[in-house]
């Protein structure tokens, strides 16, 4: 077993991986950019190494710097988390060359599944159903236009090297194609350093259903059932659950077996996810393999009772998978909400700055994977995910109720978050019915999102502010500008003495 | 003591005065007593008649972030905000001419050039933050007067990327 692992990531996922290592008695090395010097993951690890400036390209995406840190600290393995270098075959290849174990799939399989076009050809040959679309990446816009007319509108533009919705766009008409392609290429270039995109038929009102896989280095493959991730905004998942309301025992078994076949024919090992689109007639289409630990892995952990990160480490260390498919069961229901630093009342614009105070929800069946703390800064340079709130309960209805309560008790002051929006989604009758398709958010919130607020609660909040304004005994000064102390006359708000005639006392 | 705050662009007044162990509260024409205690720097416990409320609160530069039973407010000190609350119409016109990013980020593309005419809804620039591209659109018809930022520049939400000149038609 490894004695030391370097975690080439930041935020909540780095913390999650460090926890697994600590439980297994493995010491940990965190890496961080200059913007993350005070981040939670740095404080969680046994050792921490700065790998460059704030811009991800010069730090979390810099292969040389990360390899150098791993060698200097004598880490035997690297866990890449998700995003950044997690699905970059040259990084895993470089690890192999340097004699460092990459905790993830072998570089050949990663290369294959990472190429959406080639992977589709491979699985199609093995009889796996795929969505009609382009089989190769084209050179110029007019070639794309011809291809687009063949496939028909609406269609999707997707980044070849992509994932997580980056560089992905729906185009409804021929006229909009050029602008969509340009924007898609720019986003692809900025997110993955590769601007190639391809086109695909857009299946309307589908559900996003994916299967979690574990595969060891000896050809043993199991699936850990499905996650439904249909609730998406801008093609980014925001709520995930297991089991899916759309599957029955028969379809679940069938899709699970197909997912295992995908893993087998692509020569994939370690943890991975096979994504499908499921249409309303229960046809399913292979989308892609996510060659990484996924953001939403906790819902699978809660319904199966397995620790996926620990299994990743065991598989990477060359251990045989001891789990048999027949011994796996889904128990109860789990839901995850991704908590982003964004403003739901202002078109979900990212919000950055200092988190002044946090109060975390707790109680039976509540798990919080968090990368933040009271007083930490949310930098503008990275993905705005702050934490993941995950609940487990006996059934879906109870899980929904538990999630609504947990969201209500989750307090993050100082930056805007998606908490109130998530609460609205989980509470909606459409979600409660399990009526979840990937256009759920557009359908439910087509006129934007305005929070319904309660006048009494607002009054209570005002009262608390007034109270704190005149009783400053507990004011710790947190959140104040560092330069220039403010006088009480500035901080008290506007007040006057003895205006009894107006207030009626 | 009377306090004035601005919440969601509305000026709100609340009267609060200590009376023995309790506080007298006046809101609009309503008056009642409340038991208010600071439990920790960021937690205030209120008891009004027999109803209890737990409020989470943090001070920032120009006000308070406050949350009660899942509802969160930003309660602004009123003295900072007078101009915005009142002559809103005039200011917003002026604001519409100064094209700013809604968040700090990097300018990916400037879609117009100086002296170019622009129409309502036309994309002026694209700013990227946290790996998302956001299009900045014109909210009026006009002419590009001056462009301050170039592609690749880091911008904040206070300084304009460009300035427009209104064009009456």
Short mmCIF file of N, CA and C in Angstrom, two decimals, chain B:
data_model
loop_
_atom_site.label_atom_id
_atom_site.label_comp_id
_atom_site.label_asym_id
_atom_site.label_seq_id
_atom_site.Cartn_x
_atom_site.Cartn_y
_atom_site.Cartn_z
N UNK B 1 -33.95 54.00 20.15
CA UNK B 1 -33.09 54.48 19.07
C UNK B 1 -33.68 54.02 17.73
N UNK B 2 -33.77 54.95 16.79
CA UNK B 2 -34.36 54.54 15.51
C UNK B 2 -33.25 54.21 14.50
N UNK B 3 -33.42 53.10 13.81
CA UNK B 3 -32.44 52.67 12.81
C UNK B 3 -33.07 52.72 11.43
N UNK B 4 -32.27 53.14 10.47
CA UNK B 4 -32.74 53.11 9.08
C UNK B 4 -31.84 52.20 8.28
N UNK B 5 -32.45 51.29 7.57
CA UNK B 5 -31.68 50.36 6.73
C UNK B 5 -32.28 50.33 5.34
N UNK B 6 -31.48 49.84 4.40
CA UNK B 6 -31.99 49.65 3.06
C UNK B 6 -31.95 48.15 2.74
N UNK B 7 -33.12 47.59 2.43
CA UNK B 7 -33.21 46.18 2.09
C UNK B 7 -33.89 46.06 0.72
N UNK B 8 -33.28 45.37 -0.20
CA UNK B 8 -33.82 45.24 -1.56
C UNK B 8 -34.27 46.59 -2.12
N UNK B 9 -33.42 47.59 -1.95
CA UNK B 9 -33.66 48.95 -2.45
C UNK B 9 -34.82 49.69 -1.78
N UNK B 10 -35.27 49.15 -0.66
CA UNK B 10 -36.33 49.85 0.07
C UNK B 10 -35.78 50.36 1.40
N UNK B 11 -36.17 51.59 1.73
CA UNK B 11 -35.74 52.16 2.99
C UNK B 11 -36.68 51.68 4.11
N UNK B 12 -36.12 51.06 5.14
CA UNK B 12 -36.95 50.53 6.21
C UNK B 12 -36.48 51.09 7.55
N UNK B 13 -37.44 51.39 8.41
CA UNK B 13 -37.12 51.94 9.72
C UNK B 13 -37.52 50.98 10.82
N UNK B 14 -36.70 50.93 11.85
CA UNK B 14 -37.06 50.10 13.01
C UNK B 14 -36.59 50.81 14.27
N UNK B 15 -37.44 50.79 15.26
CA UNK B 15 -37.13 51.45 16.53
C UNK B 15 -36.82 50.38 17.57
N UNK B 16 -35.75 50.59 18.32
CA UNK B 16 -35.34 49.59 19.30
C UNK B 16 -34.82 50.29 20.55
N UNK B 17 -35.38 49.94 21.69
CA UNK B 17 -34.91 50.56 22.92
C UNK B 17 -34.94 49.57 24.07
N UNK B 18 -33.86 49.59 24.86
CA UNK B 18 -33.77 48.64 25.96
C UNK B 18 -34.67 49.09 27.10
N UNK B 19 -35.43 48.14 27.65
CA UNK B 19 -36.30 48.43 28.78
C UNK B 19 -36.17 47.27 29.75
N UNK B 20 -35.39 47.47 30.79
CA UNK B 20 -35.10 46.39 31.72
C UNK B 20 -34.30 45.31 31.01
N UNK B 21 -34.78 44.06 31.14
CA UNK B 21 -34.10 42.95 30.48
C UNK B 21 -34.55 42.80 29.03
N UNK B 22 -35.60 43.53 28.67
CA UNK B 22 -36.20 43.34 27.35
C UNK B 22 -35.99 44.53 26.44
N UNK B 23 -36.45 44.40 25.23
CA UNK B 23 -36.37 45.50 24.28
C UNK B 23 -37.76 45.87 23.80
N UNK B 24 -37.98 47.17 23.63
CA UNK B 24 -39.21 47.64 23.01
C UNK B 24 -38.91 47.83 21.53
N UNK B 25 -39.76 47.23 20.71
CA UNK B 25 -39.53 47.27 19.26
C UNK B 25 -40.67 48.02 18.60
N UNK B 26 -40.36 48.93 17.70
CA UNK B 26 -41.39 49.62 16.93
C UNK B 26 -41.12 49.45 15.44
N UNK B 27 -42.09 48.86 14.75
CA UNK B 27 -41.99 48.71 13.30
C UNK B 27 -43.31 49.21 12.71
N UNK B 28 -43.25 50.14 11.76
CA UNK B 28 -44.46 50.76 11.23
C UNK B 28 -45.32 51.25 12.41
N UNK B 29 -46.56 50.80 12.50
CA UNK B 29 -47.40 51.25 13.62
C UNK B 29 -47.44 50.23 14.74
N UNK B 30 -46.72 49.16 14.54
CA UNK B 30 -46.74 48.04 15.47
C UNK B 30 -45.70 48.26 16.58
N UNK B 31 -46.07 47.87 17.80
CA UNK B 31 -45.09 47.94 18.87
C UNK B 31 -45.21 46.71 19.75
N UNK B 32 -44.06 46.13 20.11
CA UNK B 32 -44.08 44.94 20.97
C UNK B 32 -42.76 44.83 21.72
N UNK B 33 -42.73 43.92 22.70
CA UNK B 33 -41.46 43.72 23.41
C UNK B 33 -40.82 42.42 22.97
N UNK B 34 -39.50 42.40 22.99
CA UNK B 34 -38.76 41.22 22.55
C UNK B 34 -37.61 40.96 23.50
N UNK B 35 -37.32 39.69 23.65
CA UNK B 35 -36.17 39.27 24.44
C UNK B 35 -35.07 38.94 23.42
N UNK B 36 -34.00 39.72 23.43
CA UNK B 36 -32.96 39.54 22.40
C UNK B 36 -31.62 39.26 23.08
N UNK B 37 -30.96 38.22 22.65
CA UNK B 37 -29.67 37.87 23.24
C UNK B 37 -28.64 37.51 22.18
N UNK B 38 -27.42 37.92 22.41
CA UNK B 38 -26.31 37.55 21.56
C UNK B 38 -25.73 36.23 22.10
N UNK B 39 -25.83 35.16 21.34
CA UNK B 39 -25.33 33.88 21.83
C UNK B 39 -23.87 33.68 21.48
N UNK B 40 -23.46 34.26 20.37
CA UNK B 40 -22.06 34.20 19.94
C UNK B 40 -21.90 35.37 18.98
N UNK B 41 -20.69 35.65 18.50
CA UNK B 41 -20.52 36.83 17.65
C UNK B 41 -21.48 36.86 16.46
N UNK B 42 -21.91 35.71 16.00
CA UNK B 42 -22.73 35.68 14.79
C UNK B 42 -24.12 35.09 14.98
N UNK B 43 -24.49 34.84 16.21
CA UNK B 43 -25.82 34.27 16.43
C UNK B 43 -26.59 35.13 17.43
N UNK B 44 -27.77 35.56 17.00
CA UNK B 44 -28.65 36.34 17.86
C UNK B 44 -29.92 35.52 18.08
N UNK B 45 -30.33 35.39 19.33
CA UNK B 45 -31.55 34.66 19.63
C UNK B 45 -32.64 35.65 20.03
N UNK B 46 -33.81 35.55 19.38
CA UNK B 46 -34.91 36.45 19.69
C UNK B 46 -36.10 35.65 20.21
N UNK B 47 -36.79 36.22 21.17
CA UNK B 47 -38.01 35.60 21.66
C UNK B 47 -39.08 36.68 21.70
N UNK B 48 -40.12 36.48 20.92
CA UNK B 48 -41.21 37.46 20.86
C UNK B 48 -42.49 36.73 21.24
N UNK B 49 -43.13 37.17 22.32
CA UNK B 49 -44.14 36.37 22.99
C UNK B 49 -43.51 34.99 23.23
N UNK B 50 -44.05 33.91 22.74
CA UNK B 50 -43.34 32.65 23.00
C UNK B 50 -42.66 32.09 21.76
N UNK B 51 -42.63 32.89 20.71
CA UNK B 51 -41.99 32.43 19.48
C UNK B 51 -40.49 32.70 19.53
N UNK B 52 -39.70 31.69 19.14
CA UNK B 52 -38.25 31.88 19.16
C UNK B 52 -37.68 31.90 17.75
N UNK B 53 -36.71 32.74 17.56
CA UNK B 53 -36.03 32.85 16.28
C UNK B 53 -34.53 32.83 16.51
N UNK B 54 -33.84 32.08 15.67
CA UNK B 54 -32.38 32.06 15.73
C UNK B 54 -31.89 32.76 14.47
N UNK B 55 -31.13 33.81 14.67
CA UNK B 55 -30.70 34.62 13.53
C UNK B 55 -29.18 34.58 13.41
N UNK B 56 -28.71 34.36 12.18
CA UNK B 56 -27.27 34.36 11.92
C UNK B 56 -26.92 35.68 11.25
N UNK B 57 -25.86 36.29 11.71
CA UNK B 57 -25.59 37.65 11.24
C UNK B 57 -24.08 37.91 11.13
N UNK B 58 -23.70 38.64 10.10
CA UNK B 58 -22.29 39.02 9.96
C UNK B 58 -22.22 40.42 9.38
N UNK B 59 -21.34 41.22 9.94
CA UNK B 59 -21.18 42.60 9.46
C UNK B 59 -20.21 42.63 8.29
N UNK B 60 -20.55 43.41 7.26
CA UNK B 60 -19.59 43.65 6.19
C UNK B 60 -19.29 45.13 6.14
N UNK B 61 -18.65 45.59 5.10
CA UNK B 61 -18.24 47.00 5.02
C UNK B 61 -19.42 47.96 5.11
N UNK B 62 -20.52 47.61 4.45
CA UNK B 62 -21.61 48.59 4.35
C UNK B 62 -22.95 48.06 4.86
N UNK B 63 -22.91 47.02 5.67
CA UNK B 63 -24.17 46.53 6.21
C UNK B 63 -24.03 45.18 6.88
N UNK B 64 -25.15 44.44 6.91
CA UNK B 64 -25.15 43.14 7.57
C UNK B 64 -25.69 42.06 6.63
N UNK B 65 -25.06 40.91 6.64
CA UNK B 65 -25.67 39.72 6.04
C UNK B 65 -26.44 39.04 7.16
N UNK B 66 -27.72 38.79 6.95
CA UNK B 66 -28.54 38.22 8.02
C UNK B 66 -29.38 37.09 7.48
N UNK B 67 -29.47 36.00 8.22
CA UNK B 67 -30.31 34.88 7.80
C UNK B 67 -31.18 34.40 8.94
N UNK B 68 -32.47 34.21 8.63
CA UNK B 68 -33.42 33.69 9.62
C UNK B 68 -34.25 32.61 8.96
N UNK B 69 -34.27 31.44 9.52
CA UNK B 69 -35.05 30.31 9.00
C UNK B 69 -34.99 30.19 7.48
N UNK B 70 -33.80 30.19 6.94
CA UNK B 70 -33.63 29.94 5.51
C UNK B 70 -33.72 31.17 4.62
N UNK B 71 -34.25 32.29 5.13
CA UNK B 71 -34.29 33.50 4.30
C UNK B 71 -33.08 34.38 4.61
N UNK B 72 -32.38 34.79 3.55
CA UNK B 72 -31.21 35.62 3.78
C UNK B 72 -31.41 37.02 3.21
N UNK B 73 -30.95 38.01 3.94
CA UNK B 73 -31.06 39.40 3.50
C UNK B 73 -29.72 40.08 3.60
N UNK B 74 -29.51 41.05 2.71
CA UNK B 74 -28.41 41.97 2.94
C UNK B 74 -29.02 43.27 3.40
N UNK B 75 -28.71 43.64 4.61
CA UNK B 75 -29.29 44.83 5.22
C UNK B 75 -28.24 45.93 5.20
N UNK B 76 -28.48 46.92 4.35
CA UNK B 76 -27.49 47.96 4.13
C UNK B 76 -27.66 49.10 5.12
N UNK B 77 -26.54 49.66 5.57
CA UNK B 77 -26.61 50.90 6.34
C UNK B 77 -27.17 51.96 5.40
N UNK B 78 -28.16 52.71 5.86
CA UNK B 78 -28.88 53.59 4.94
C UNK B 78 -28.06 54.78 4.47
N UNK B 79 -27.13 55.28 5.29
CA UNK B 79 -26.38 56.48 4.93
C UNK B 79 -25.53 56.28 3.68
N UNK B 80 -25.22 55.03 3.37
CA UNK B 80 -24.35 54.74 2.23
C UNK B 80 -25.12 54.74 0.92
N UNK B 81 -26.42 54.71 1.04
CA UNK B 81 -27.17 54.30 -0.13
C UNK B 81 -28.22 55.31 -0.59
N UNK B 82 -28.23 56.46 0.07
CA UNK B 82 -29.29 57.44 -0.13
C UNK B 82 -29.52 57.76 -1.61
N UNK B 83 -28.42 58.04 -2.32
CA UNK B 83 -28.54 58.47 -3.71
C UNK B 83 -29.20 57.40 -4.57
N UNK B 84 -28.85 56.14 -4.32
CA UNK B 84 -29.40 55.06 -5.13
C UNK B 84 -30.89 54.87 -4.88
N UNK B 85 -31.28 55.03 -3.62
CA UNK B 85 -32.67 54.80 -3.28
C UNK B 85 -33.57 55.87 -3.88
N UNK B 86 -33.08 57.10 -3.79
CA UNK B 86 -33.90 58.17 -4.34
C UNK B 86 -33.76 58.26 -5.86
N UNK B 87 -33.05 59.30 -6.36
CA UNK B 87 -33.10 59.54 -7.80
C UNK B 87 -32.68 58.37 -8.69
N UNK B 88 -33.32 57.24 -8.52
CA UNK B 88 -32.94 56.03 -9.24
C UNK B 88 -32.96 56.16 -10.75
N UNK B 89 -33.99 56.78 -11.28
CA UNK B 89 -34.19 56.86 -12.73
C UNK B 89 -33.01 57.52 -13.45
N UNK B 90 -32.62 58.70 -12.94
CA UNK B 90 -31.51 59.45 -13.54
C UNK B 90 -30.23 58.62 -13.57
N UNK B 91 -29.92 58.07 -12.42
CA UNK B 91 -28.68 57.33 -12.27
C UNK B 91 -28.62 56.13 -13.19
N UNK B 92 -29.74 55.40 -13.28
CA UNK B 92 -29.70 54.16 -14.02
C UNK B 92 -29.45 54.43 -15.50
N UNK B 93 -29.94 55.57 -15.97
CA UNK B 93 -29.69 55.98 -17.35
C UNK B 93 -28.18 56.15 -17.57
N UNK B 94 -27.59 56.84 -16.59
CA UNK B 94 -26.16 57.08 -16.65
C UNK B 94 -25.39 55.76 -16.57
N UNK B 95 -25.88 54.89 -15.68
CA UNK B 95 -25.24 53.58 -15.51
C UNK B 95 -25.29 52.75 -16.78
N UNK B 96 -26.41 52.90 -17.49
CA UNK B 96 -26.57 52.10 -18.71
C UNK B 96 -25.55 52.49 -19.77
N UNK B 97 -25.06 53.72 -19.70
CA UNK B 97 -24.07 54.17 -20.68
C UNK B 97 -22.67 53.67 -20.32
N UNK B 98 -22.43 53.49 -19.03
CA UNK B 98 -21.13 52.96 -18.59
C UNK B 98 -21.24 51.44 -18.53
N UNK B 99 -20.56 50.78 -19.46
CA UNK B 99 -20.69 49.33 -19.56
C UNK B 99 -19.67 48.66 -18.64
N UNK B 100 -20.21 48.00 -17.61
CA UNK B 100 -19.33 47.35 -16.64
C UNK B 100 -19.58 45.85 -16.63
N UNK B 101 -18.60 45.12 -16.19
CA UNK B 101 -18.79 43.69 -15.99
C UNK B 101 -19.60 43.51 -14.71
N UNK B 102 -20.47 42.52 -14.69
CA UNK B 102 -21.26 42.29 -13.49
C UNK B 102 -20.45 41.57 -12.42
N UNK B 103 -19.26 41.14 -12.80
CA UNK B 103 -18.41 40.47 -11.80
C UNK B 103 -16.96 40.62 -12.22
N UNK B 104 -16.02 40.41 -11.31
CA UNK B 104 -14.62 40.50 -11.70
C UNK B 104 -14.28 39.32 -12.63
N UNK B 105 -13.50 39.57 -13.64
CA UNK B 105 -13.14 38.50 -14.56
C UNK B 105 -12.19 38.98 -15.63
N UNK B 106 -12.06 38.16 -16.67
CA UNK B 106 -11.12 38.47 -17.75
C UNK B 106 -11.89 38.75 -19.03
N UNK B 107 -11.52 39.84 -19.71
CA UNK B 107 -12.17 40.17 -20.98
C UNK B 107 -11.67 39.19 -22.04
N UNK B 108 -12.61 38.42 -22.60
CA UNK B 108 -12.26 37.43 -23.62
C UNK B 108 -12.36 38.04 -25.00
N UNK B 109 -13.40 38.86 -25.18
CA UNK B 109 -13.60 39.42 -26.49
C UNK B 109 -14.32 40.77 -26.39
N UNK B 110 -13.84 41.73 -27.16
CA UNK B 110 -14.56 43.00 -27.31
C UNK B 110 -15.24 42.90 -28.68
N UNK B 111 -16.55 42.99 -28.71
CA UNK B 111 -17.29 42.71 -29.94
C UNK B 111 -17.54 43.96 -30.79
N UNK B 112 -17.23 45.14 -30.23
CA UNK B 112 -17.52 46.38 -30.96
C UNK B 112 -16.26 47.25 -31.01
N UNK B 113 -16.30 48.29 -31.82
CA UNK B 113 -15.18 49.23 -31.84
C UNK B 113 -15.72 50.64 -31.58
N UNK B 114 -14.83 51.56 -31.31
CA UNK B 114 -15.25 52.93 -31.00
C UNK B 114 -15.95 53.56 -32.21
N UNK B 115 -16.91 54.37 -31.92
CA UNK B 115 -17.74 55.06 -32.90
C UNK B 115 -18.79 54.14 -33.56
N UNK B 116 -18.75 52.85 -33.21
CA UNK B 116 -19.72 51.92 -33.81
C UNK B 116 -21.10 52.13 -33.18
N UNK B 117 -22.14 52.04 -34.00
CA UNK B 117 -23.50 52.12 -33.48
C UNK B 117 -23.90 50.76 -32.90
N UNK B 118 -24.60 50.79 -31.77
CA UNK B 118 -25.06 49.53 -31.18
C UNK B 118 -26.56 49.62 -30.91
N UNK B 119 -27.21 48.44 -30.96
CA UNK B 119 -28.63 48.41 -30.69
C UNK B 119 -28.90 47.68 -29.37
N UNK B 120 -30.12 47.77 -28.91
CA UNK B 120 -30.49 47.13 -27.65
C UNK B 120 -30.29 45.62 -27.78
N UNK B 121 -29.62 45.03 -26.81
CA UNK B 121 -29.44 43.59 -26.79
C UNK B 121 -28.20 43.12 -27.53
N UNK B 122 -27.50 44.05 -28.18
CA UNK B 122 -26.29 43.66 -28.91
C UNK B 122 -25.17 43.32 -27.92
N UNK B 123 -24.41 42.26 -28.23
CA UNK B 123 -23.31 41.87 -27.36
C UNK B 123 -22.15 42.85 -27.54
N UNK B 124 -21.68 43.41 -26.43
CA UNK B 124 -20.60 44.39 -26.49
C UNK B 124 -19.26 43.74 -26.18
N UNK B 125 -19.27 42.86 -25.19
CA UNK B 125 -18.02 42.22 -24.77
C UNK B 125 -18.35 40.90 -24.10
N UNK B 126 -17.34 40.03 -24.03
CA UNK B 126 -17.52 38.76 -23.33
C UNK B 126 -16.48 38.69 -22.22
N UNK B 127 -16.97 38.45 -21.01
CA UNK B 127 -16.08 38.38 -19.85
C UNK B 127 -16.16 36.98 -19.27
N UNK B 128 -15.01 36.43 -18.93
CA UNK B 128 -14.98 35.10 -18.35
C UNK B 128 -14.59 35.17 -16.87
N UNK B 129 -15.39 34.50 -16.05
CA UNK B 129 -15.02 34.35 -14.64
C UNK B 129 -15.42 32.97 -14.21
N UNK B 130 -14.63 32.37 -13.38
CA UNK B 130 -14.88 31.02 -12.90
C UNK B 130 -15.22 30.08 -14.05
N UNK B 131 -14.51 30.23 -15.15
CA UNK B 131 -14.62 29.34 -16.29
C UNK B 131 -15.97 29.44 -17.03
N UNK B 132 -16.76 30.46 -16.73
CA UNK B 132 -18.00 30.66 -17.47
C UNK B 132 -17.89 31.94 -18.28
N UNK B 133 -18.37 31.87 -19.51
CA UNK B 133 -18.38 33.08 -20.33
C UNK B 133 -19.69 33.82 -20.12
N UNK B 134 -19.60 35.12 -19.98
CA UNK B 134 -20.81 35.92 -19.84
C UNK B 134 -20.79 37.04 -20.86
N UNK B 135 -21.87 37.16 -21.61
CA UNK B 135 -21.97 38.21 -22.62
C UNK B 135 -22.50 39.47 -21.96
N UNK B 136 -21.84 40.57 -22.24
CA UNK B 136 -22.33 41.86 -21.73
C UNK B 136 -23.04 42.55 -22.89
N UNK B 137 -24.34 42.81 -22.68
CA UNK B 137 -25.17 43.34 -23.75
C UNK B 137 -25.54 44.79 -23.51
N UNK B 138 -25.81 45.48 -24.58
CA UNK B 138 -26.22 46.86 -24.46
C UNK B 138 -27.69 46.91 -24.08
N UNK B 139 -28.04 47.81 -23.15
CA UNK B 139 -29.44 47.92 -22.78
C UNK B 139 -30.08 49.13 -23.45
N UNK B 140 -29.34 49.79 -24.32
CA UNK B 140 -29.92 50.90 -25.07
C UNK B 140 -29.29 51.04 -26.45
N UNK B 141 -29.91 51.90 -27.24
CA UNK B 141 -29.39 52.17 -28.57
C UNK B 141 -28.41 53.33 -28.48
N UNK B 142 -27.26 53.20 -29.13
CA UNK B 142 -26.29 54.29 -29.01
C UNK B 142 -25.05 54.07 -29.86
N UNK B 143 -24.03 54.83 -29.49
CA UNK B 143 -22.75 54.76 -30.20
C UNK B 143 -21.66 54.50 -29.16
N UNK B 144 -20.68 53.67 -29.53
CA UNK B 144 -19.57 53.41 -28.61
C UNK B 144 -18.69 54.65 -28.55
N UNK B 145 -18.60 55.26 -27.37
CA UNK B 145 -17.85 56.50 -27.22
C UNK B 145 -16.37 56.18 -26.99
N UNK B 146 -16.12 55.35 -25.99
CA UNK B 146 -14.73 55.01 -25.70
C UNK B 146 -14.64 53.61 -25.12
N UNK B 147 -13.59 52.88 -25.53
CA UNK B 147 -13.36 51.54 -24.97
C UNK B 147 -12.13 51.62 -24.08
N UNK B 148 -12.30 51.20 -22.82
CA UNK B 148 -11.21 51.33 -21.85
C UNK B 148 -10.40 50.04 -21.71
N UNK B 149 -11.04 48.90 -21.91
CA UNK B 149 -10.35 47.62 -21.67
C UNK B 149 -10.01 46.95 -22.99
N UNK B 150 -8.99 46.13 -23.00
CA UNK B 150 -8.71 45.33 -24.19
C UNK B 150 -8.84 43.85 -23.85
N UNK B 151 -8.87 43.04 -24.90
CA UNK B 151 -9.01 41.60 -24.71
C UNK B 151 -7.84 41.09 -23.89
N UNK B 152 -8.15 40.25 -22.91
CA UNK B 152 -7.12 39.72 -22.04
C UNK B 152 -6.99 40.48 -20.72
N UNK B 153 -7.57 41.67 -20.65
CA UNK B 153 -7.50 42.46 -19.42
C UNK B 153 -8.35 41.85 -18.31
N UNK B 154 -7.88 42.00 -17.07
CA UNK B 154 -8.71 41.64 -15.92
C UNK B 154 -9.54 42.86 -15.54
N UNK B 155 -10.83 42.68 -15.36
CA UNK B 155 -11.68 43.81 -15.01
C UNK B 155 -12.45 43.50 -13.72
N UNK B 156 -12.86 44.58 -13.04
CA UNK B 156 -13.72 44.38 -11.87
C UNK B 156 -15.12 44.90 -12.21
N UNK B 157 -15.99 44.94 -11.21
CA UNK B 157 -17.36 45.35 -11.51
C UNK B 157 -17.57 46.84 -11.25
N UNK B 158 -16.51 47.57 -10.88
CA UNK B 158 -16.66 48.99 -10.58
C UNK B 158 -16.26 49.89 -11.76
N UNK B 159 -15.22 49.49 -12.47
CA UNK B 159 -14.72 50.33 -13.54
C UNK B 159 -15.27 49.89 -14.89
N UNK B 160 -15.73 50.86 -15.71
CA UNK B 160 -16.36 50.49 -16.97
C UNK B 160 -15.37 49.89 -17.98
N UNK B 161 -15.88 48.97 -18.78
CA UNK B 161 -15.12 48.38 -19.88
C UNK B 161 -15.17 49.35 -21.07
N UNK B 162 -16.34 49.96 -21.24
CA UNK B 162 -16.48 50.94 -22.31
C UNK B 162 -17.61 51.91 -21.95
N UNK B 163 -17.68 53.00 -22.70
CA UNK B 163 -18.73 53.97 -22.45
C UNK B 163 -19.51 54.18 -23.75
N UNK B 164 -20.82 54.26 -23.63
CA UNK B 164 -21.66 54.50 -24.79
C UNK B 164 -22.18 55.93 -24.76
N UNK B 165 -22.63 56.39 -25.92
CA UNK B 165 -23.26 57.69 -26.01
C UNK B 165 -24.65 57.42 -26.55
N UNK B 166 -25.63 58.01 -25.94
CA UNK B 166 -27.00 57.72 -26.35
C UNK B 166 -27.27 58.35 -27.71
N UNK B 167 -28.04 57.62 -28.48
CA UNK B 167 -28.37 58.17 -29.79
C UNK B 167 -29.88 58.19 -29.94
N UNK B 168 -30.42 59.36 -30.08
CA UNK B 168 -31.88 59.46 -30.22
C UNK B 168 -32.24 59.21 -31.68
N UNK B 169 -33.33 58.46 -31.87
CA UNK B 169 -33.70 58.21 -33.26
C UNK B 169 -35.11 58.73 -33.55
#
